[in-house]
C-alpha cells in the first residue's frame, strides 16, 4: 500500500503513524535508535506490506498491468489503491480528508528530528504540492505516476499508467474495495498485537 493507506492503518496513533510512514526509508532492522512505539509502527508497516503482497486481489490488479509495466505493476497498484481510498474517504473515516492530511503534515513537522534523511528531503514537496490530499484527483495521481517514472529514469513508463486506470477504473475500484475491508481487519488485529507486545 502507499502513503495514505499506511497512515490510515495506524489508527490515529501518532508514534505508530510516524513509524508506519517512514518504514520504507529504514533498512533492515536499523531502527533501534527510534522511540519504541515508532519501531512498532515500522513493524506494522512491514506486516501490512507482506499481507498485501501475498493477497490474491492485489495480484489480480497487478496482473492487469504486468504486460506493460512488468515488476513496476505492484507499485502502480499501490498508487491506484491510495486514489480509491482518498476518493471514498468518507466511507472509512469521519475526519474530513483535508483535516486528516493537514494533521499528518503537522505530525511530521513535530517529529522532524527523528525522520530519515530521504523523508526530510521529500517533505517540502509533499506538503507544498499536497500530494496525499491530491490522491483523490486523477490529475494528482497522474503527477505521482509521472514523478515515479522520472525516478526510474523513464524506464518504468509509469506515466502511461493513468491511461490504464481510466480504461479499467471500475474493475480496479471494485478490487480495492473488496481488498481494503480485509486489510483493515488484518491491520487492526496486527496493530493490537504489536502495540500490546512488551
PDB file of C-alpha atoms in Angstrom:
ATOM      1  CA  UNK A   1       0.000   0.000   0.000  1.00  0.00           C
ATOM      2  CA  UNK A   2       1.038   3.604  -0.487  1.00  0.00           C
ATOM      3  CA  UNK A   3       1.320   6.595   1.889  1.00  0.00           C
ATOM      4  CA  UNK A   4      -2.329   7.317   2.657  1.00  0.00           C
ATOM      5  CA  UNK A   5      -3.245   3.708   3.387  1.00  0.00           C
ATOM      6  CA  UNK A   6      -0.319   3.243   5.766  1.00  0.00           C
ATOM      7  CA  UNK A   7      -1.164   6.459   7.599  1.00  0.00           C
ATOM      8  CA  UNK A   8      -4.833   5.477   7.873  1.00  0.00           C
ATOM      9  CA  UNK A   9      -3.958   1.964   9.040  1.00  0.00           C
ATOM     10  CA  UNK A  10      -2.075   3.422  12.003  1.00  0.00           C
ATOM     11  CA  UNK A  11      -5.472   4.060  13.621  1.00  0.00           C
ATOM     12  CA  UNK A  12      -4.740   7.602  14.827  1.00  0.00           C
ATOM     13  CA  UNK A  13      -1.777   6.598  16.994  1.00  0.00           C
ATOM     14  CA  UNK A  14       0.817   9.320  16.397  1.00  0.00           C
ATOM     15  CA  UNK A  15       4.004   7.321  17.024  1.00  0.00           C
ATOM     16  CA  UNK A  16       2.709   4.302  15.124  1.00  0.00           C
ATOM     17  CA  UNK A  17       1.851   6.663  12.255  1.00  0.00           C
ATOM     18  CA  UNK A  18       5.402   8.006  12.117  1.00  0.00           C
ATOM     19  CA  UNK A  19       6.881   4.509  12.042  1.00  0.00           C
ATOM     20  CA  UNK A  20       4.354   3.250   9.507  1.00  0.00           C
ATOM     21  CA  UNK A  21       5.110   6.200   7.244  1.00  0.00           C
ATOM     22  CA  UNK A  22       8.920   6.120   7.380  1.00  0.00           C
ATOM     23  CA  UNK A  23       9.316   2.319   7.190  1.00  0.00           C
ATOM     24  CA  UNK A  24      10.298   2.168   3.524  1.00  0.00           C
ATOM     25  CA  UNK A  25      13.189   4.524   4.282  1.00  0.00           C
ATOM     26  CA  UNK A  26      14.554   2.265   7.020  1.00  0.00           C
ATOM     27  CA  UNK A  27      16.951  -0.508   6.048  1.00  0.00           C
ATOM     28  CA  UNK A  28      16.583  -3.951   7.593  1.00  0.00           C
ATOM     29  CA  UNK A  29      16.400  -3.648  11.381  1.00  0.00           C
ATOM     30  CA  UNK A  30      18.383  -0.435  11.719  1.00  0.00           C
ATOM     31  CA  UNK A  31      15.835   1.391  13.817  1.00  0.00           C
ATOM     32  CA  UNK A  32      16.924   0.735  17.421  1.00  0.00           C
ATOM     33  CA  UNK A  33      17.639   4.464  17.824  1.00  0.00           C
ATOM     34  CA  UNK A  34      13.964   5.348  17.371  1.00  0.00           C
ATOM     35  CA  UNK A  35      11.305   5.508  20.109  1.00  0.00           C
ATOM     36  CA  UNK A  36       9.835   2.089  20.893  1.00  0.00           C
ATOM     37  CA  UNK A  37       6.394   2.837  19.532  1.00  0.00           C
ATOM     38  CA  UNK A  38       7.818   4.262  16.292  1.00  0.00           C
ATOM     39  CA  UNK A  39       9.683   0.964  15.910  1.00  0.00           C
ATOM     40  CA  UNK A  40       6.362  -0.828  16.317  1.00  0.00           C
ATOM     41  CA  UNK A  41       4.935   1.332  13.530  1.00  0.00           C
ATOM     42  CA  UNK A  42       7.742   0.182  11.236  1.00  0.00           C
ATOM     43  CA  UNK A  43       6.922  -3.433  12.080  1.00  0.00           C
ATOM     44  CA  UNK A  44       3.221  -2.835  11.412  1.00  0.00           C
ATOM     45  CA  UNK A  45       4.082  -1.362   8.002  1.00  0.00           C
ATOM     46  CA  UNK A  46       6.065  -4.456   7.082  1.00  0.00           C
ATOM     47  CA  UNK A  47       3.248  -6.777   8.164  1.00  0.00           C
ATOM     48  CA  UNK A  48       0.816  -4.782   6.016  1.00  0.00           C
ATOM     49  CA  UNK A  49       3.144  -4.999   3.012  1.00  0.00           C
ATOM     50  CA  UNK A  50       3.643  -8.739   3.436  1.00  0.00           C
ATOM     51  CA  UNK A  51      -0.101  -9.312   3.715  1.00  0.00           C
ATOM     52  CA  UNK A  52      -0.778  -7.152   0.650  1.00  0.00           C
ATOM     53  CA  UNK A  53       1.925  -8.802  -1.464  1.00  0.00           C
ATOM     54  CA  UNK A  54       0.570 -12.275  -0.731  1.00  0.00           C
ATOM     55  CA  UNK A  55      -3.133 -11.460  -1.165  1.00  0.00           C
ATOM     56  CA  UNK A  56      -4.988 -12.676  -4.254  1.00  0.00           C
ATOM     57  CA  UNK A  57      -6.896  -9.462  -5.014  1.00  0.00           C
ATOM     58  CA  UNK A  58      -3.943  -7.049  -5.456  1.00  0.00           C
ATOM     59  CA  UNK A  59      -2.356  -9.772  -7.588  1.00  0.00           C
ATOM     60  CA  UNK A  60      -5.369  -9.620  -9.922  1.00  0.00           C
ATOM     61  CA  UNK A  61      -4.999  -5.834 -10.170  1.00  0.00           C
ATOM     62  CA  UNK A  62      -1.273  -6.184 -10.782  1.00  0.00           C
ATOM     63  CA  UNK A  63      -1.696  -8.862 -13.439  1.00  0.00           C
ATOM     64  CA  UNK A  64      -3.838  -6.483 -15.500  1.00  0.00           C
ATOM     65  CA  UNK A  65      -0.826  -4.147 -15.719  1.00  0.00           C
ATOM     66  CA  UNK A  66       2.021  -6.633 -15.967  1.00  0.00           C
ATOM     67  CA  UNK A  67       2.332  -6.771 -19.755  1.00  0.00           C
ATOM     68  CA  UNK A  68       3.021  -3.040 -19.902  1.00  0.00           C
ATOM     69  CA  UNK A  69       4.876  -2.407 -16.636  1.00  0.00           C
ATOM     70  CA  UNK A  70       6.434  -5.689 -15.529  1.00  0.00           C
ATOM     71  CA  UNK A  71       7.678  -5.566 -11.912  1.00  0.00           C
ATOM     72  CA  UNK A  72       6.512  -1.971 -11.534  1.00  0.00           C
ATOM     73  CA  UNK A  73       2.897  -3.175 -11.662  1.00  0.00           C
ATOM     74  CA  UNK A  74       2.638  -3.646  -7.897  1.00  0.00           C
ATOM     75  CA  UNK A  75       3.900  -0.130  -7.237  1.00  0.00           C
ATOM     76  CA  UNK A  76       1.293   1.224  -9.635  1.00  0.00           C
ATOM     77  CA  UNK A  77      -1.464  -0.754  -7.913  1.00  0.00           C
ATOM     78  CA  UNK A  78      -0.407   0.717  -4.547  1.00  0.00           C
ATOM     79  CA  UNK A  79      -0.848   4.193  -6.028  1.00  0.00           C
ATOM     80  CA  UNK A  80      -4.204   3.307  -7.585  1.00  0.00           C
ATOM     81  CA  UNK A  81      -5.445   1.939  -4.275  1.00  0.00           C
ATOM     82  CA  UNK A  82      -4.467   5.143  -2.459  1.00  0.00           C
ATOM     83  CA  UNK A  83      -6.527   7.012  -5.057  1.00  0.00           C
ATOM     84  CA  UNK A  84      -9.600   4.936  -4.277  1.00  0.00           C
ATOM     85  CA  UNK A  85      -9.057   5.336  -0.540  1.00  0.00           C
ATOM     86  CA  UNK A  86      -8.833   9.121  -0.933  1.00  0.00           C
ATOM     87  CA  UNK A  87     -11.775   9.268  -3.330  1.00  0.00           C
ATOM     88  CA  UNK A  88     -14.004   7.220  -0.995  1.00  0.00           C
ATOM     89  CA  UNK A  89     -12.511   8.605   2.207  1.00  0.00           C
ATOM     90  CA  UNK A  90     -15.833   9.328   3.942  1.00  0.00           C
ATOM     91  CA  UNK A  91     -16.621   5.605   3.769  1.00  0.00           C
ATOM     92  CA  UNK A  92     -13.672   4.881   6.037  1.00  0.00           C
ATOM     93  CA  UNK A  93     -13.228   7.935   8.243  1.00  0.00           C
ATOM     94  CA  UNK A  94     -15.356  10.561   9.994  1.00  0.00           C
ATOM     95  CA  UNK A  95     -12.465  13.017   9.790  1.00  0.00           C
ATOM     96  CA  UNK A  96     -12.519  15.034   6.538  1.00  0.00           C
ATOM     97  CA  UNK A  97      -9.583  14.134   4.302  1.00  0.00           C
ATOM     98  CA  UNK A  98      -8.150  17.652   4.220  1.00  0.00           C
ATOM     99  CA  UNK A  99      -8.146  17.800   8.036  1.00  0.00           C
ATOM    100  CA  UNK A 100      -6.647  14.312   8.333  1.00  0.00           C
ATOM    101  CA  UNK A 101      -3.856  15.182   5.892  1.00  0.00           C
ATOM    102  CA  UNK A 102      -3.091  18.558   7.487  1.00  0.00           C
ATOM    103  CA  UNK A 103      -2.853  16.875  10.897  1.00  0.00           C
ATOM    104  CA  UNK A 104      -0.427  14.354   9.398  1.00  0.00           C
ATOM    105  CA  UNK A 105       1.778  17.099   7.953  1.00  0.00           C
ATOM    106  CA  UNK A 106       1.812  18.766  11.394  1.00  0.00           C
ATOM    107  CA  UNK A 107       2.823  15.426  12.917  1.00  0.00           C
ATOM    108  CA  UNK A 108       5.773  15.150  10.525  1.00  0.00           C
ATOM    109  CA  UNK A 109       6.932  18.667  11.355  1.00  0.00           C
ATOM    110  CA  UNK A 110       6.609  17.998  15.096  1.00  0.00           C
ATOM    111  CA  UNK A 111       8.795  14.890  14.741  1.00  0.00           C
ATOM    112  CA  UNK A 112      11.195  16.239  12.131  1.00  0.00           C
ATOM    113  CA  UNK A 113      14.343  15.429  14.098  1.00  0.00           C
ATOM    114  CA  UNK A 114      13.753  11.646  14.021  1.00  0.00           C
ATOM    115  CA  UNK A 115      12.781  11.390  10.341  1.00  0.00           C
ATOM    116  CA  UNK A 116      15.178   9.705   7.884  1.00  0.00           C
ATOM    117  CA  UNK A 117      17.090  11.982   5.523  1.00  0.00           C
ATOM    118  CA  UNK A 118      15.073  10.842   2.500  1.00  0.00           C
ATOM    119  CA  UNK A 119      11.806  11.791   4.188  1.00  0.00           C
ATOM    120  CA  UNK A 120      13.209  15.175   5.227  1.00  0.00           C
ATOM    121  CA  UNK A 121      14.159  15.893   1.617  1.00  0.00           C
ATOM    122  CA  UNK A 122      10.763  14.799   0.309  1.00  0.00           C
ATOM    123  CA  UNK A 123       8.637  16.628   2.908  1.00  0.00           C
ATOM    124  CA  UNK A 124       8.706  20.163   1.461  1.00  0.00           C
ATOM    125  CA  UNK A 125       7.478  18.903  -1.914  1.00  0.00           C
ATOM    126  CA  UNK A 126       4.891  16.602  -0.365  1.00  0.00           C
ATOM    127  CA  UNK A 127       3.439  19.396   1.745  1.00  0.00           C
ATOM    128  CA  UNK A 128       3.636  22.267  -0.754  1.00  0.00           C
ATOM    129  CA  UNK A 129       2.008  20.197  -3.514  1.00  0.00           C
ATOM    130  CA  UNK A 130      -0.292  18.432  -1.019  1.00  0.00           C
ATOM    131  CA  UNK A 131       0.424  15.039  -2.545  1.00  0.00           C
ATOM    132  CA  UNK A 132      -1.679  12.980  -0.179  1.00  0.00           C
ATOM    133  CA  UNK A 133      -4.860  15.037  -0.430  1.00  0.00           C
ATOM    134  CA  UNK A 134      -4.498  15.181  -4.203  1.00  0.00           C
ATOM    135  CA  UNK A 135      -4.526  11.381  -4.464  1.00  0.00           C
ATOM    136  CA  UNK A 136      -8.291  11.826  -4.628  1.00  0.00           C
ATOM    137  CA  UNK A 137      -7.991  13.503  -8.041  1.00  0.00           C
ATOM    138  CA  UNK A 138      -6.998  11.911 -11.330  1.00  0.00           C
ATOM    139  CA  UNK A 139      -4.572  14.717 -12.112  1.00  0.00           C
ATOM    140  CA  UNK A 140      -2.991  14.191  -8.699  1.00  0.00           C
ATOM    141  CA  UNK A 141      -2.446  10.505  -9.469  1.00  0.00           C
ATOM    142  CA  UNK A 142      -1.094  11.430 -12.909  1.00  0.00           C
ATOM    143  CA  UNK A 143       1.500  13.684 -11.252  1.00  0.00           C
ATOM    144  CA  UNK A 144       2.516  10.899  -8.857  1.00  0.00           C
ATOM    145  CA  UNK A 145       2.932   8.435 -11.719  1.00  0.00           C
ATOM    146  CA  UNK A 146       4.952  10.980 -13.711  1.00  0.00           C
ATOM    147  CA  UNK A 147       7.189  11.549 -10.706  1.00  0.00           C
ATOM    148  CA  UNK A 148       7.692   7.828 -10.187  1.00  0.00           C
ATOM    149  CA  UNK A 149       8.595   7.433 -13.848  1.00  0.00           C
ATOM    150  CA  UNK A 150      11.232  10.157 -13.543  1.00  0.00           C
ATOM    151  CA  UNK A 151      12.684   8.368 -10.509  1.00  0.00           C
ATOM    152  CA  UNK A 152      13.226   5.287 -12.715  1.00  0.00           C
ATOM    153  CA  UNK A 153      14.901   7.445 -15.386  1.00  0.00           C
ATOM    154  CA  UNK A 154      11.841   6.886 -17.602  1.00  0.00           C
ATOM    155  CA  UNK A 155      12.444   3.119 -17.682  1.00  0.00           C
ATOM    156  CA  UNK A 156       9.173   2.167 -15.987  1.00  0.00           C
ATOM    157  CA  UNK A 157       6.845   4.126 -18.317  1.00  0.00           C
ATOM    158  CA  UNK A 158       4.625   4.536 -15.258  1.00  0.00           C
ATOM    159  CA  UNK A 159       3.480   7.892 -16.612  1.00  0.00           C
ATOM    160  CA  UNK A 160       1.261   5.955 -19.039  1.00  0.00           C
ATOM    161  CA  UNK A 161      -0.427   4.037 -16.216  1.00  0.00           C
ATOM    162  CA  UNK A 162      -3.013   6.800 -15.818  1.00  0.00           C
ATOM    163  CA  UNK A 163      -4.459   5.537 -19.115  1.00  0.00           C
ATOM    164  CA  UNK A 164      -4.774   2.010 -17.704  1.00  0.00           C
ATOM    165  CA  UNK A 165      -6.514   3.418 -14.644  1.00  0.00           C
ATOM    166  CA  UNK A 166      -9.024   5.257 -16.813  1.00  0.00           C
ATOM    167  CA  UNK A 167      -9.648   2.216 -19.015  1.00  0.00           C
ATOM    168  CA  UNK A 168     -10.198  -0.241 -16.139  1.00  0.00           C
ATOM    169  CA  UNK A 169     -11.370   2.194 -13.467  1.00  0.00           C
ATOM    170  CA  UNK A 170     -14.405   0.248 -12.244  1.00  0.00           C
ATOM    171  CA  UNK A 171     -12.525  -3.056 -12.037  1.00  0.00           C
ATOM    172  CA  UNK A 172      -9.668  -1.537 -10.035  1.00  0.00           C
ATOM    173  CA  UNK A 173     -12.102   0.206  -7.712  1.00  0.00           C
ATOM    174  CA  UNK A 174     -14.067  -2.987  -7.054  1.00  0.00           C
ATOM    175  CA  UNK A 175     -10.843  -4.861  -6.305  1.00  0.00           C
ATOM    176  CA  UNK A 176      -9.664  -2.129  -3.955  1.00  0.00           C
ATOM    177  CA  UNK A 177     -12.982  -2.055  -2.078  1.00  0.00           C
ATOM    178  CA  UNK A 178     -13.061  -5.802  -1.537  1.00  0.00           C
ATOM    179  CA  UNK A 179      -9.419  -5.990  -0.530  1.00  0.00           C
ATOM    180  CA  UNK A 180      -9.358  -2.964   1.740  1.00  0.00           C
ATOM    181  CA  UNK A 181     -12.094  -4.282   4.018  1.00  0.00           C
ATOM    182  CA  UNK A 182      -9.973  -7.378   4.606  1.00  0.00           C
ATOM    183  CA  UNK A 183      -6.824  -5.297   5.058  1.00  0.00           C
ATOM    184  CA  UNK A 184      -8.483  -3.128   7.718  1.00  0.00           C
ATOM    185  CA  UNK A 185      -9.424  -6.216   9.708  1.00  0.00           C
ATOM    186  CA  UNK A 186      -5.925  -7.678   9.385  1.00  0.00           C
ATOM    187  CA  UNK A 187      -4.269  -4.375  10.294  1.00  0.00           C
ATOM    188  CA  UNK A 188      -6.446  -3.791  13.362  1.00  0.00           C
ATOM    189  CA  UNK A 189      -5.563  -7.228  14.695  1.00  0.00           C
ATOM    190  CA  UNK A 190      -1.868  -6.745  13.957  1.00  0.00           C
ATOM    191  CA  UNK A 191      -1.923  -3.226  15.421  1.00  0.00           C
ATOM    192  CA  UNK A 192      -3.387  -4.550  18.682  1.00  0.00           C
ATOM    193  CA  UNK A 193      -0.887  -7.398  18.988  1.00  0.00           C
ATOM    194  CA  UNK A 194       2.116  -5.198  18.181  1.00  0.00           C
ATOM    195  CA  UNK A 195       1.148  -2.291  20.427  1.00  0.00           C
ATOM    196  CA  UNK A 196       0.382  -4.578  23.376  1.00  0.00           C
ATOM    197  CA  UNK A 197       3.563  -6.625  22.977  1.00  0.00           C
ATOM    198  CA  UNK A 198       6.128  -5.909  25.673  1.00  0.00           C
TER     199      UNK A 198
END
